PDB file of C-alpha atoms in Angstrom:
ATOM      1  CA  UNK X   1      27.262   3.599 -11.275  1.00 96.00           C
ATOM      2  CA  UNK X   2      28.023   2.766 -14.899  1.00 97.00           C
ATOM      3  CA  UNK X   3      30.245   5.182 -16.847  1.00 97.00           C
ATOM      4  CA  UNK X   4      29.825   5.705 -20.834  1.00 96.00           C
ATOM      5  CA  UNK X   5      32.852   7.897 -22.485  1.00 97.00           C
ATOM      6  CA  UNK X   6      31.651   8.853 -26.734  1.00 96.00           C
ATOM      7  CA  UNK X   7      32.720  10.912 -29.338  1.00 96.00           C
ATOM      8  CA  UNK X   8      31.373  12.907 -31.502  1.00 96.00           C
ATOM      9  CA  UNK X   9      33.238  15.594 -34.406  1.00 96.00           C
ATOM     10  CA  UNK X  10      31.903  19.263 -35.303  1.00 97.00           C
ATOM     11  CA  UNK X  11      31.469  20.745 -38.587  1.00 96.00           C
ATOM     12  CA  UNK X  12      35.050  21.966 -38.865  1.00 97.00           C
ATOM     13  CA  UNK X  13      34.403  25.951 -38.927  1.00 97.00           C
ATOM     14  CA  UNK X  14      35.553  28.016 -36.017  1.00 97.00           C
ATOM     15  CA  UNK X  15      32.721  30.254 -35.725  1.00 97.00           C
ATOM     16  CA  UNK X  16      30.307  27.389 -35.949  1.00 97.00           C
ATOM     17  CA  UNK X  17      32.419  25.722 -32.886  1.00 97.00           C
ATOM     18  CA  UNK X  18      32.235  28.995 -31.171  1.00 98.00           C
ATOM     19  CA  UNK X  19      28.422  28.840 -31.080  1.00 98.00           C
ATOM     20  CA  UNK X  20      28.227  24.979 -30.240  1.00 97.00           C
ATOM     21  CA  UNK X  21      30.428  26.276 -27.229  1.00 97.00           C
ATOM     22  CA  UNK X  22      28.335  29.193 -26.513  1.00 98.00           C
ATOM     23  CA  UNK X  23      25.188  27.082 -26.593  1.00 97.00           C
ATOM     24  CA  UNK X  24      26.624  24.849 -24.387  1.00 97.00           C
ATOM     25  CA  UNK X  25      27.205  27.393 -21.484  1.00 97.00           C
ATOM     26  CA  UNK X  26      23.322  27.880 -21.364  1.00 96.00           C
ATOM     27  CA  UNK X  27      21.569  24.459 -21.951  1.00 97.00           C
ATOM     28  CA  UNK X  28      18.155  24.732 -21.910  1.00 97.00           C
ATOM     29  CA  UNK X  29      16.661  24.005 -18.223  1.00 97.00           C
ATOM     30  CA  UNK X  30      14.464  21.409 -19.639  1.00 97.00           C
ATOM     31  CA  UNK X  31      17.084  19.460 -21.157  1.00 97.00           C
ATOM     32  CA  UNK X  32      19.396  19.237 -17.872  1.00 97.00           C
ATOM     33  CA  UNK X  33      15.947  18.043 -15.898  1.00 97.00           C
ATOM     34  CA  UNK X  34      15.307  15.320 -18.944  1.00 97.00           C
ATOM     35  CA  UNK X  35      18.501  14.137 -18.404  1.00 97.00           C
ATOM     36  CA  UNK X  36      18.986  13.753 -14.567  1.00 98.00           C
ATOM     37  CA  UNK X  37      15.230  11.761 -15.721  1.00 97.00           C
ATOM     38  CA  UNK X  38      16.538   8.777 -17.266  1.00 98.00           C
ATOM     39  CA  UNK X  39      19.308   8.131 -14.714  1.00 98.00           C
ATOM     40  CA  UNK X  40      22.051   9.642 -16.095  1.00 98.00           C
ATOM     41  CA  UNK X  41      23.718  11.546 -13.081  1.00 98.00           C
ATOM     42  CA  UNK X  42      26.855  13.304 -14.229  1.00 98.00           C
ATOM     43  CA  UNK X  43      27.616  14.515 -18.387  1.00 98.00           C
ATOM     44  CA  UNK X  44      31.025  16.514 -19.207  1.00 98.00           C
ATOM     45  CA  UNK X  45      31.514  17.567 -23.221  1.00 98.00           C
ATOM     46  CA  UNK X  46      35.423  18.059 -23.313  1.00 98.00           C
ATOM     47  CA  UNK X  47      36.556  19.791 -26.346  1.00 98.00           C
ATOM     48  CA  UNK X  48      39.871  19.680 -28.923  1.00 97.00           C
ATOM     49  CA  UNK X  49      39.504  21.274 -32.084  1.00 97.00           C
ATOM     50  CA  UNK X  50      36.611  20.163 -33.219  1.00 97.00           C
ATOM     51  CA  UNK X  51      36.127  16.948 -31.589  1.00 97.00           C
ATOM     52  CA  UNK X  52      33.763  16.468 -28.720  1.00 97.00           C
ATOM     53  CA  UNK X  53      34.285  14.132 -25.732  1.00 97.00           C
ATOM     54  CA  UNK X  54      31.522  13.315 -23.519  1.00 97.00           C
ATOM     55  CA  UNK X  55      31.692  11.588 -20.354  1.00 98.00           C
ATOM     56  CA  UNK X  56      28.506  10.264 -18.829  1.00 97.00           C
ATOM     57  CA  UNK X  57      28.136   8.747 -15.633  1.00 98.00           C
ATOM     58  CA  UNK X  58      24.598   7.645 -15.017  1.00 98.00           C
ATOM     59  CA  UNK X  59      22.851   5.012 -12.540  1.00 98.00           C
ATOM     60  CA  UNK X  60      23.396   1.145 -12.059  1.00 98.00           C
ATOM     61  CA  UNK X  61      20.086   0.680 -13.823  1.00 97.00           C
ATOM     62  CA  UNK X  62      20.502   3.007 -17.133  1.00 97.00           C
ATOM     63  CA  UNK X  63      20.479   1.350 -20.515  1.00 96.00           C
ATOM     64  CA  UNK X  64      22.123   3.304 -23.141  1.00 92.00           C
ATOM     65  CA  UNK X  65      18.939   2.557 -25.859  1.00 91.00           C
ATOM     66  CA  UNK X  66      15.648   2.557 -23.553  1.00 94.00           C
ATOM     67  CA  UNK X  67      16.724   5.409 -21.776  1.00 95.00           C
ATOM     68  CA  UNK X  68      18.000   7.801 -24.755  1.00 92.00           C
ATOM     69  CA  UNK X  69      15.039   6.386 -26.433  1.00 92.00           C
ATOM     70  CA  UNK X  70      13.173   7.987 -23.663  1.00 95.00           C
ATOM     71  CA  UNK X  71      14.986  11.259 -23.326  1.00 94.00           C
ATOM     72  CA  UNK X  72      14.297  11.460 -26.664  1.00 91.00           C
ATOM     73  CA  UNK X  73      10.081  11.998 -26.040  1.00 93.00           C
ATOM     74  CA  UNK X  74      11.002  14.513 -23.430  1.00 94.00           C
ATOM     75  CA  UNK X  75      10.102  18.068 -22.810  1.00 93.00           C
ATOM     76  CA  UNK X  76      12.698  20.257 -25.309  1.00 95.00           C
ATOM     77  CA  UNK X  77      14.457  17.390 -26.329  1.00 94.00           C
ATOM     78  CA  UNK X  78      13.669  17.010 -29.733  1.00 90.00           C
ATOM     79  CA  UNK X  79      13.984  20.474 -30.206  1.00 93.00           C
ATOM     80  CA  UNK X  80      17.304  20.910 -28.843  1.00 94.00           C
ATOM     81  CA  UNK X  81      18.848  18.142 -30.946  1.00 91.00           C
ATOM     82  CA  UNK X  82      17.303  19.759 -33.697  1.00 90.00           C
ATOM     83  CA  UNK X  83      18.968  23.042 -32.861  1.00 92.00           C
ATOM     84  CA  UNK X  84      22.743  21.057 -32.219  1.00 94.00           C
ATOM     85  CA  UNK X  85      22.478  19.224 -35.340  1.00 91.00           C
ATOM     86  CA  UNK X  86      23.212  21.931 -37.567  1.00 92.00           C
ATOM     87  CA  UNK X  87      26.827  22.127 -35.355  1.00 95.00           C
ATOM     88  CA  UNK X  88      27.336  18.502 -35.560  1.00 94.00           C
ATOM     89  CA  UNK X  89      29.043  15.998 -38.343  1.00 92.00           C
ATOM     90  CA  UNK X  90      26.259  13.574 -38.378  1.00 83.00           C
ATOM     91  CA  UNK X  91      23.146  12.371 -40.571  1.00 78.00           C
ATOM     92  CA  UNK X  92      20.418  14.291 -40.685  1.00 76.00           C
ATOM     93  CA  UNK X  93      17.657  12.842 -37.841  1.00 75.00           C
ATOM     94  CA  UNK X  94      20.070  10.944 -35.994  1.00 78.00           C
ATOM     95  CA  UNK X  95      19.129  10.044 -32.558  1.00 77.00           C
ATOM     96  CA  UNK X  96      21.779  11.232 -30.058  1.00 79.00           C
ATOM     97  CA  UNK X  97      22.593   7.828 -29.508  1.00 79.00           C
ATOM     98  CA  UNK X  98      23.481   7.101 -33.092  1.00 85.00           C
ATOM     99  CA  UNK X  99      25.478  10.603 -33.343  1.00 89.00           C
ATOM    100  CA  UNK X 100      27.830  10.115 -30.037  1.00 91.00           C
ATOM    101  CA  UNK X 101      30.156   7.032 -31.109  1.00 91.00           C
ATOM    102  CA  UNK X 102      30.743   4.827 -27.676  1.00 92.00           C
ATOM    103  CA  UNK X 103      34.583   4.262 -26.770  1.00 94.00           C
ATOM    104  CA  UNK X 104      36.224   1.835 -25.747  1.00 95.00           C
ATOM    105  CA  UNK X 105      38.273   2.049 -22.700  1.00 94.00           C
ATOM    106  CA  UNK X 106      41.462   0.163 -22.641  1.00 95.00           C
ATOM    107  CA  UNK X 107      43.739   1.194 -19.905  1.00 95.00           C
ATOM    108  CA  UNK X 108      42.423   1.847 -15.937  1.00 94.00           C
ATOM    109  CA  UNK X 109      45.103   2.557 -13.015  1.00 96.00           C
TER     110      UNK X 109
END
């Protein structure tokens, strides 16, 4: 299992953060089923302020750019980044994989 940990800021307005929350607590059905799709097995959005961490753990055989590439030409998808992107600090038409930043990890126990 390979685990990816990114970032990604909100448009710094507390009602719009509210929403992005709210939205989040009913994800479109055809989004979750896209997802599981392309191998990733496990997502968690963690939130301070208005900072978003994600932690994704997907399968030994994902790859981070064919397989968002191909999440991105499934059923919803397009239309739900569409729909997050007015929430999100990022350039218009960004992929998601251009909008979440990847971190680096530098301590393990």
């Amino acid at each position: 299992m390979k685990r990816y940990c990114q970032t990604l800021d909100l448009y710094n307005d507390k009602e719009l953060i509210e929403a992005y929350v709210e939205e989040h607590a009913h994800v479109w059905e055809e989004v979750k089923a896209g997802i599981r799709e392309v191998g990733i097995v496990d997502m968690q959005i963690y939130i301070y302020e208005n900072r978003l961490f994600m932690i994704m753990d997907t399968t030994d055989d994902f790859d981070m750019e064919r397989d968002y590439a191909r999440l991105a030409t499934l059923p919803r998808q397009a239309e739900w980044e569409a729909h997050m992107a007015k929430y999100q600090k990022a350039a218009p038409g960004q992929a998601a994989n251009e909008k979440w930043i990847p971190m680096k990890r530098i301590f393990k126990l």
